Amino acid sequence: LFNSTSVIETLERKSAELDFLRGTTHSIQQADTSEGAIHRIIEHVCAFTRWPVGHAYIVSSDGHLRRTPLWHLNDPALFEPLRKSIDELPIADGIGLAGKVLELAEAQWVRGLHENRHATIAEAAKTIGITSAFAFPVSVNLSVKAVLEFFCQSDDAPEQSFLEMMSTLCIQLGRTLERQQMTELEATNRELAASNMRLQQAVVVARQSSPTDERERDRFLTNMGHEFRTPLTTILGFSELLLAEAESTGQKGQCEDLARIHDAATRLLELVNGIIDLARVQTHELEVNIEEVDVLRLVQGLSESMQARFQEKTNVLKVNCASDIGAMHTDSQKILQCLTQLITNANKFTEAGVVELNVNRAPEPTDDRIIFRVTDTGIGMTQEQVARLFQPFSQVDGSAARRHGGMGLGLALTENLAKLLGGDIRIDSLLGEGTTFFLELPLKAPSPSRAAQDQTPITTLPYG
Amino acid sequence: MAKILVVDDTENNRILITRQLQRRGYQVLTANDAFAGLALAKTKEPDLILMDIGLPGMDGYDATRQLKGNSGTRTIPVIALTAHALPSDQDASVAAGCDDYEIKPIDFPRLCKKIDGLLASTHLAP
């Protein structure tokens, strides 16, 4: 009989301990912030042990203890003097209970608080009957990130089973803190990205007000871009070589990886080229090479060169251009650059849809322009998004950027090139229904001011 | 087998061009500056020269001028390798006597078409 009572008691105690473990673990996992999780564990421990006072120190990134406002006071009026005296104690590594826990990274227990060498603590402890204190380390990846400290009104030594429970809970809390740190890091990253975006937009605005800085910045970008091209060229060249070699020896797995490296390097090079071009067009260093351009041939050539990219995305490119559209006197490479950008963009933001390129002469009586219309059946944009579209580095939104890659750089460049050729770009877009870009270019591009210096006929080459 | 001299001061470029040309059946000689390139052009009599423009000391334009001004090397076709697509670079390479030019990063299928086109006039395509 005696034994069975004690068994029941043991079982009941075990059951309560399990509830405590389960409840506390669940509660700290549900916390939204690190502070929240720490506060919850203090509450649960105090409730389970009936300890009247608990609080936490956080270890700052430089490895020192930092006070927190995370306190549990069973009876605020009664225990406030203790809290005050603790908060006034100097904190240092290896000193005091929490300092020792930080140094040794293990739980510590101290009794006889009413005789503590800090008079204020001894006094406070005596008044309210506090006699001992427990402190536990909370570790993330083997380093102590927080110390939990509790005060109690008895001098009994802690039971082994309780110490084990606390150790389990502190491990759980450590994992939660680690997870919280990750999400906090992610949030910080998002904020950084957002402020970076704002900064870049500010740069665009600032450029208009400071033409000298603008020129210097653009020169810097040009030079930097060229510095980037050399190592990039090496990466591109060797990945291409290795790819060709792997293909000829039939190493399929390697081919895919090398193709990925090659694609990434190609994208990076396109970006660097875009930055160089944008900088050059803005410092008026981009040369315009006017020649007679057969519009139909130009459009057909472009359509052929784009087919592969459309097949990859199961989109269709339709080109409508009258065979008697005629010729322009302009820079064919720059038109190609603009159209390639607009069509690539349309392809990017369209899934299993149609992109149309319609080419028409401006109607009578003017008949002095060619209008290239690029229409897609893609995701479309709001008016606000359209307004921001031509700013370099702008993008419709972050998620779309991640899905489709690339930057808003290309459109800013396209607009600059269109203006360089005496034309302009307009957009019609409806969210969810697709977008149409209108590239309007005069039949005769204005003679560039710099062209006069250069009398020799200029051959044009595809860029990059 | 056509013998091609590659003049480029960047080791990575020399390795890359050599291997890309070798796997397409060309024989390749390399020089790391214009002076070594000119010496090799005279002694080894390559069938074609790929000349980087941004060489230290003597640049690729001056080296090409010397090649084209020397009776022993005048007939060797020279393809300039330029880092930029600037029309001014292209003009300069034409003015220096280059027979063609290729912009880096090199598009090897395109470059080989140019090489074969120039070699065909001397019946030396690989």
mmCIF file with all atom_site columns, N, CA and C in Angstrom, chain A residues 84-124:
data_model
loop_
_atom_site.group_PDB
_atom_site.id
_atom_site.type_symbol
_atom_site.label_atom_id
_atom_site.label_alt_id
_atom_site.label_comp_id
_atom_site.label_asym_id
_atom_site.label_entity_id
_atom_site.label_seq_id
_atom_site.pdbx_PDB_ins_code
_atom_site.Cartn_x
_atom_site.Cartn_y
_atom_site.Cartn_z
_atom_site.occupancy
_atom_site.B_iso_or_equiv
_atom_site.pdbx_formal_charge
_atom_site.auth_seq_id
_atom_site.auth_comp_id
_atom_site.auth_asym_id
_atom_site.auth_atom_id
_atom_site.pdbx_PDB_model_num
ATOM 1   N N  . LYS A 1 84  ? 14.814 46.213 -8.586  1.00 0.00 ? 84  LYS A N  1
ATOM 2   C CA . LYS A 1 84  ? 15.577 47.443 -8.689  1.00 0.00 ? 84  LYS A CA 1
ATOM 3   C C  . LYS A 1 84  ? 17.037 47.203 -8.304  1.00 0.00 ? 84  LYS A C  1
ATOM 4   N N  . SER A 1 85  ? 17.228 46.460 -7.217  1.00 0.00 ? 85  SER A N  1
ATOM 5   C CA . SER A 1 85  ? 18.600 46.239 -6.754  1.00 0.00 ? 85  SER A CA 1
ATOM 6   C C  . SER A 1 85  ? 19.385 45.369 -7.744  1.00 0.00 ? 85  SER A C  1
ATOM 7   N N  . ILE A 1 86  ? 18.684 44.426 -8.378  1.00 0.00 ? 86  ILE A N  1
ATOM 8   C CA . ILE A 1 86  ? 19.367 43.574 -9.373  1.00 0.00 ? 86  ILE A CA 1
ATOM 9   C C  . ILE A 1 86  ? 19.743 44.413 -10.591 1.00 0.00 ? 86  ILE A C  1
ATOM 10  N N  . ASP A 1 87  ? 18.784 45.256 -11.022 1.00 0.00 ? 87  ASP A N  1
ATOM 11  C CA . ASP A 1 87  ? 19.029 46.080 -12.211 1.00 0.00 ? 87  ASP A CA 1
ATOM 12  C C  . ASP A 1 87  ? 20.143 47.094 -11.987 1.00 0.00 ? 87  ASP A C  1
ATOM 13  N N  . GLU A 1 88  ? 20.431 47.389 -10.714 1.00 0.00 ? 88  GLU A N  1
ATOM 14  C CA . GLU A 1 88  ? 21.491 48.366 -10.431 1.00 0.00 ? 88  GLU A CA 1
ATOM 15  C C  . GLU A 1 88  ? 22.858 47.733 -10.249 1.00 0.00 ? 88  GLU A C  1
ATOM 16  N N  . LEU A 1 89  ? 22.881 46.374 -10.173 1.00 0.00 ? 89  LEU A N  1
ATOM 17  C CA . LEU A 1 89  ? 24.164 45.689 -10.003 1.00 0.00 ? 89  LEU A CA 1
ATOM 18  C C  . LEU A 1 89  ? 25.020 45.868 -11.256 1.00 0.00 ? 89  LEU A C  1
ATOM 19  N N  . PRO A 1 90  ? 26.330 45.982 -11.054 1.00 0.00 ? 90  PRO A N  1
ATOM 20  C CA . PRO A 1 90  ? 27.173 46.012 -12.247 1.00 0.00 ? 90  PRO A CA 1
ATOM 21  C C  . PRO A 1 90  ? 27.132 44.632 -12.896 1.00 0.00 ? 90  PRO A C  1
ATOM 22  N N  . ILE A 1 91  ? 27.104 44.578 -14.228 1.00 0.00 ? 91  ILE A N  1
ATOM 23  C CA . ILE A 1 91  ? 27.186 43.269 -14.863 1.00 0.00 ? 91  ILE A CA 1
ATOM 24  C C  . ILE A 1 91  ? 28.486 43.148 -15.633 1.00 0.00 ? 91  ILE A C  1
ATOM 25  N N  . ALA A 1 92  ? 29.137 42.027 -15.478 1.00 0.00 ? 92  ALA A N  1
ATOM 26  C CA . ALA A 1 92  ? 30.401 41.792 -16.169 1.00 0.00 ? 92  ALA A CA 1
ATOM 27  C C  . ALA A 1 92  ? 30.582 40.299 -16.318 1.00 0.00 ? 92  ALA A C  1
ATOM 28  N N  . ASP A 1 93  ? 31.398 39.920 -17.298 1.00 0.00 ? 93  ASP A N  1
ATOM 29  C CA . ASP A 1 93  ? 31.634 38.499 -17.557 1.00 0.00 ? 93  ASP A CA 1
ATOM 30  C C  . ASP A 1 93  ? 32.259 37.840 -16.335 1.00 0.00 ? 93  ASP A C  1
ATOM 31  N N  . GLY A 1 94  ? 31.780 36.690 -15.942 1.00 0.00 ? 94  GLY A N  1
ATOM 32  C CA . GLY A 1 94  ? 32.371 35.924 -14.846 1.00 0.00 ? 94  GLY A CA 1
ATOM 33  C C  . GLY A 1 94  ? 32.000 36.444 -13.480 1.00 0.00 ? 94  GLY A C  1
ATOM 34  N N  . ILE A 1 95  ? 31.302 37.577 -13.402 1.00 0.00 ? 95  ILE A N  1
ATOM 35  C CA . ILE A 1 95  ? 30.933 38.154 -12.110 1.00 0.00 ? 95  ILE A CA 1
ATOM 36  C C  . ILE A 1 95  ? 29.437 37.991 -11.910 1.00 0.00 ? 95  ILE A C  1
ATOM 37  N N  . GLY A 1 96  ? 29.062 37.688 -10.676 1.00 0.00 ? 96  GLY A N  1
ATOM 38  C CA . GLY A 1 96  ? 27.655 37.495 -10.378 1.00 0.00 ? 96  GLY A CA 1
ATOM 39  C C  . GLY A 1 96  ? 27.190 36.168 -10.955 1.00 0.00 ? 96  GLY A C  1
ATOM 40  N N  . LEU A 1 97  ? 25.947 35.806 -10.631 1.00 0.00 ? 97  LEU A N  1
ATOM 41  C CA . LEU A 1 97  ? 25.429 34.512 -11.039 1.00 0.00 ? 97  LEU A CA 1
ATOM 42  C C  . LEU A 1 97  ? 25.343 34.399 -12.561 1.00 0.00 ? 97  LEU A C  1
ATOM 43  N N  . ALA A 1 98  ? 24.735 35.403 -13.189 1.00 0.00 ? 98  ALA A N  1
ATOM 44  C CA . ALA A 1 98  ? 24.545 35.357 -14.637 1.00 0.00 ? 98  ALA A CA 1
ATOM 45  C C  . ALA A 1 98  ? 25.895 35.369 -15.352 1.00 0.00 ? 98  ALA A C  1
ATOM 46  N N  . GLY A 1 99  ? 26.835 36.177 -14.825 1.00 0.00 ? 99  GLY A N  1
ATOM 47  C CA . GLY A 1 99  ? 28.163 36.251 -15.422 1.00 0.00 ? 99  GLY A CA 1
ATOM 48  C C  . GLY A 1 99  ? 28.865 34.898 -15.386 1.00 0.00 ? 99  GLY A C  1
ATOM 49  N N  . LYS A 1 100 ? 28.670 34.181 -14.267 1.00 0.00 ? 100 LYS A N  1
ATOM 50  C CA . LYS A 1 100 ? 29.283 32.856 -14.115 1.00 0.00 ? 100 LYS A CA 1
ATOM 51  C C  . LYS A 1 100 ? 28.676 31.863 -15.107 1.00 0.00 ? 100 LYS A C  1
ATOM 52  N N  . VAL A 1 101 ? 27.340 31.963 -15.264 1.00 0.00 ? 101 VAL A N  1
ATOM 53  C CA . VAL A 1 101 ? 26.652 31.064 -16.192 1.00 0.00 ? 101 VAL A CA 1
ATOM 54  C C  . VAL A 1 101 ? 27.158 31.303 -17.615 1.00 0.00 ? 101 VAL A C  1
ATOM 55  N N  . LEU A 1 102 ? 27.342 32.556 -17.935 1.00 0.00 ? 102 LEU A N  1
ATOM 56  C CA . LEU A 1 102 ? 27.840 32.896 -19.276 1.00 0.00 ? 102 LEU A CA 1
ATOM 57  C C  . LEU A 1 102 ? 29.233 32.319 -19.475 1.00 0.00 ? 102 LEU A C  1
ATOM 58  N N  . GLU A 1 103 ? 30.069 32.452 -18.409 1.00 0.00 ? 103 GLU A N  1
ATOM 59  C CA . GLU A 1 103 ? 31.456 32.016 -18.527 1.00 0.00 ? 103 GLU A CA 1
ATOM 60  C C  . GLU A 1 103 ? 31.544 30.491 -18.615 1.00 0.00 ? 103 GLU A C  1
ATOM 61  N N  . LEU A 1 104 ? 30.775 29.794 -17.756 1.00 0.00 ? 104 LEU A N  1
ATOM 62  C CA . LEU A 1 104 ? 30.896 28.334 -17.684 1.00 0.00 ? 104 LEU A CA 1
ATOM 63  C C  . LEU A 1 104 ? 29.935 27.612 -18.621 1.00 0.00 ? 104 LEU A C  1
ATOM 64  N N  . ALA A 1 105 ? 28.947 28.340 -19.151 1.00 0.00 ? 105 ALA A N  1
ATOM 65  C CA . ALA A 1 105 ? 27.924 27.762 -20.025 1.00 0.00 ? 105 ALA A CA 1
ATOM 66  C C  . ALA A 1 105 ? 27.210 26.585 -19.355 1.00 0.00 ? 105 ALA A C  1
ATOM 67  N N  . GLU A 1 106 ? 27.033 26.684 -18.027 1.00 0.00 ? 106 GLU A N  1
ATOM 68  C CA . GLU A 1 106 ? 26.205 25.670 -17.367 1.00 0.00 ? 106 GLU A CA 1
ATOM 69  C C  . GLU A 1 106 ? 25.390 26.299 -16.240 1.00 0.00 ? 106 GLU A C  1
ATOM 70  N N  . ALA A 1 107 ? 24.319 25.586 -15.834 1.00 0.00 ? 107 ALA A N  1
ATOM 71  C CA . ALA A 1 107 ? 23.398 26.121 -14.833 1.00 0.00 ? 107 ALA A CA 1
ATOM 72  C C  . ALA A 1 107 ? 24.120 26.318 -13.493 1.00 0.00 ? 107 ALA A C  1
ATOM 73  N N  . GLN A 1 108 ? 23.760 27.376 -12.753 1.00 0.00 ? 108 GLN A N  1
ATOM 74  C CA . GLN A 1 108 ? 24.375 27.664 -11.461 1.00 0.00 ? 108 GLN A CA 1
ATOM 75  C C  . GLN A 1 108 ? 23.287 27.926 -10.420 1.00 0.00 ? 108 GLN A C  1
ATOM 76  N N  . TRP A 1 109 ? 23.663 27.681 -9.163  1.00 0.00 ? 109 TRP A N  1
ATOM 77  C CA . TRP A 1 109 ? 22.708 27.841 -8.068  1.00 0.00 ? 109 TRP A CA 1
ATOM 78  C C  . TRP A 1 109 ? 23.431 28.520 -6.913  1.00 0.00 ? 109 TRP A C  1
ATOM 79  N N  . VAL A 1 110 ? 22.790 29.503 -6.324  1.00 0.00 ? 110 VAL A N  1
ATOM 80  C CA . VAL A 1 110 ? 23.425 30.174 -5.190  1.00 0.00 ? 110 VAL A CA 1
ATOM 81  C C  . VAL A 1 110 ? 22.396 30.328 -4.062  1.00 0.00 ? 110 VAL A C  1
ATOM 82  N N  . ARG A 1 111 ? 22.858 30.049 -2.816  1.00 0.00 ? 111 ARG A N  1
ATOM 83  C CA . ARG A 1 111 ? 21.909 30.268 -1.714  1.00 0.00 ? 111 ARG A CA 1
ATOM 84  C C  . ARG A 1 111 ? 22.489 31.266 -0.705  1.00 0.00 ? 111 ARG A C  1
ATOM 85  N N  . GLY A 1 112 ? 21.685 31.535 0.338   1.00 0.00 ? 112 GLY A N  1
ATOM 86  C CA . GLY A 1 112 ? 22.123 32.498 1.336   1.00 0.00 ? 112 GLY A CA 1
ATOM 87  C C  . GLY A 1 112 ? 22.109 33.925 0.816   1.00 0.00 ? 112 GLY A C  1
ATOM 88  N N  . LEU A 1 113 ? 21.083 34.242 -0.001  1.00 0.00 ? 113 LEU A N  1
ATOM 89  C CA . LEU A 1 113 ? 21.039 35.582 -0.601  1.00 0.00 ? 113 LEU A CA 1
ATOM 90  C C  . LEU A 1 113 ? 20.877 36.676 0.455   1.00 0.00 ? 113 LEU A C  1
ATOM 91  N N  . HIS A 1 114 ? 20.263 36.297 1.567   1.00 0.00 ? 114 HIS A N  1
ATOM 92  C CA . HIS A 1 114 ? 20.048 37.322 2.607   1.00 0.00 ? 114 HIS A CA 1
ATOM 93  C C  . HIS A 1 114 ? 21.368 37.722 3.254   1.00 0.00 ? 114 HIS A C  1
ATOM 94  N N  . GLU A 1 115 ? 22.431 36.946 2.925   1.00 0.00 ? 115 GLU A N  1
ATOM 95  C CA . GLU A 1 115 ? 23.745 37.331 3.433   1.00 0.00 ? 115 GLU A CA 1
ATOM 96  C C  . GLU A 1 115 ? 24.664 37.779 2.295   1.00 0.00 ? 115 GLU A C  1
ATOM 97  N N  . ASN A 1 116 ? 24.030 38.104 1.141   1.00 0.00 ? 116 ASN A N  1
ATOM 98  C CA . ASN A 1 116 ? 24.809 38.456 -0.051  1.00 0.00 ? 116 ASN A CA 1
ATOM 99  C C  . ASN A 1 116 ? 25.714 39.649 0.209   1.00 0.00 ? 116 ASN A C  1
ATOM 100 N N  . ARG A 1 117 ? 26.905 39.622 -0.467  1.00 0.00 ? 117 ARG A N  1
ATOM 101 C CA . ARG A 1 117 ? 27.868 40.702 -0.223  1.00 0.00 ? 117 ARG A CA 1
ATOM 102 C C  . ARG A 1 117 ? 27.373 42.043 -0.779  1.00 0.00 ? 117 ARG A C  1
ATOM 103 N N  . HIS A 1 118 ? 26.413 42.005 -1.698  1.00 0.00 ? 118 HIS A N  1
ATOM 104 C CA . HIS A 1 118 ? 25.797 43.269 -2.117  1.00 0.00 ? 118 HIS A CA 1
ATOM 105 C C  . HIS A 1 118 ? 24.696 43.611 -1.127  1.00 0.00 ? 118 HIS A C  1
ATOM 106 N N  . ALA A 1 119 ? 24.917 44.637 -0.390  1.00 0.00 ? 119 ALA A N  1
ATOM 107 C CA . ALA A 1 119 ? 24.009 45.002 0.700   1.00 0.00 ? 119 ALA A CA 1
ATOM 108 C C  . ALA A 1 119 ? 22.581 45.194 0.218   1.00 0.00 ? 119 ALA A C  1
ATOM 109 N N  . THR A 1 120 ? 22.423 45.786 -0.946  1.00 0.00 ? 120 THR A N  1
ATOM 110 C CA . THR A 1 120 ? 21.068 46.056 -1.434  1.00 0.00 ? 120 THR A CA 1
ATOM 111 C C  . THR A 1 120 ? 20.317 44.760 -1.680  1.00 0.00 ? 120 THR A C  1
ATOM 112 N N  . ILE A 1 121 ? 21.044 43.754 -2.230  1.00 0.00 ? 121 ILE A N  1
ATOM 113 C CA . ILE A 1 121 ? 20.399 42.470 -2.494  1.00 0.00 ? 121 ILE A CA 1
ATOM 114 C C  . ILE A 1 121 ? 20.080 41.771 -1.184  1.00 0.00 ? 121 ILE A C  1
ATOM 115 N N  . ALA A 1 122 ? 21.042 41.762 -0.278  1.00 0.00 ? 122 ALA A N  1
ATOM 116 C CA . ALA A 1 122 ? 20.821 41.117 1.021   1.00 0.00 ? 122 ALA A CA 1
ATOM 117 C C  . ALA A 1 122 ? 19.604 41.734 1.702   1.00 0.00 ? 122 ALA A C  1
ATOM 118 N N  . GLU A 1 123 ? 19.533 43.046 1.608   1.00 0.00 ? 123 GLU A N  1
ATOM 119 C CA . GLU A 1 123 ? 18.430 43.768 2.241   1.00 0.00 ? 123 GLU A CA 1
ATOM 120 C C  . GLU A 1 123 ? 17.096 43.386 1.599   1.00 0.00 ? 123 GLU A C  1
ATOM 121 N N  . ALA A 1 124 ? 17.096 43.426 0.266   1.00 0.00 ? 124 ALA A N  1
ATOM 122 C CA . ALA A 1 124 ? 15.863 43.106 -0.453  1.00 0.00 ? 124 ALA A CA 1
ATOM 123 C C  . ALA A 1 124 ? 15.461 41.659 -0.195  1.00 0.00 ? 124 ALA A C  1
#
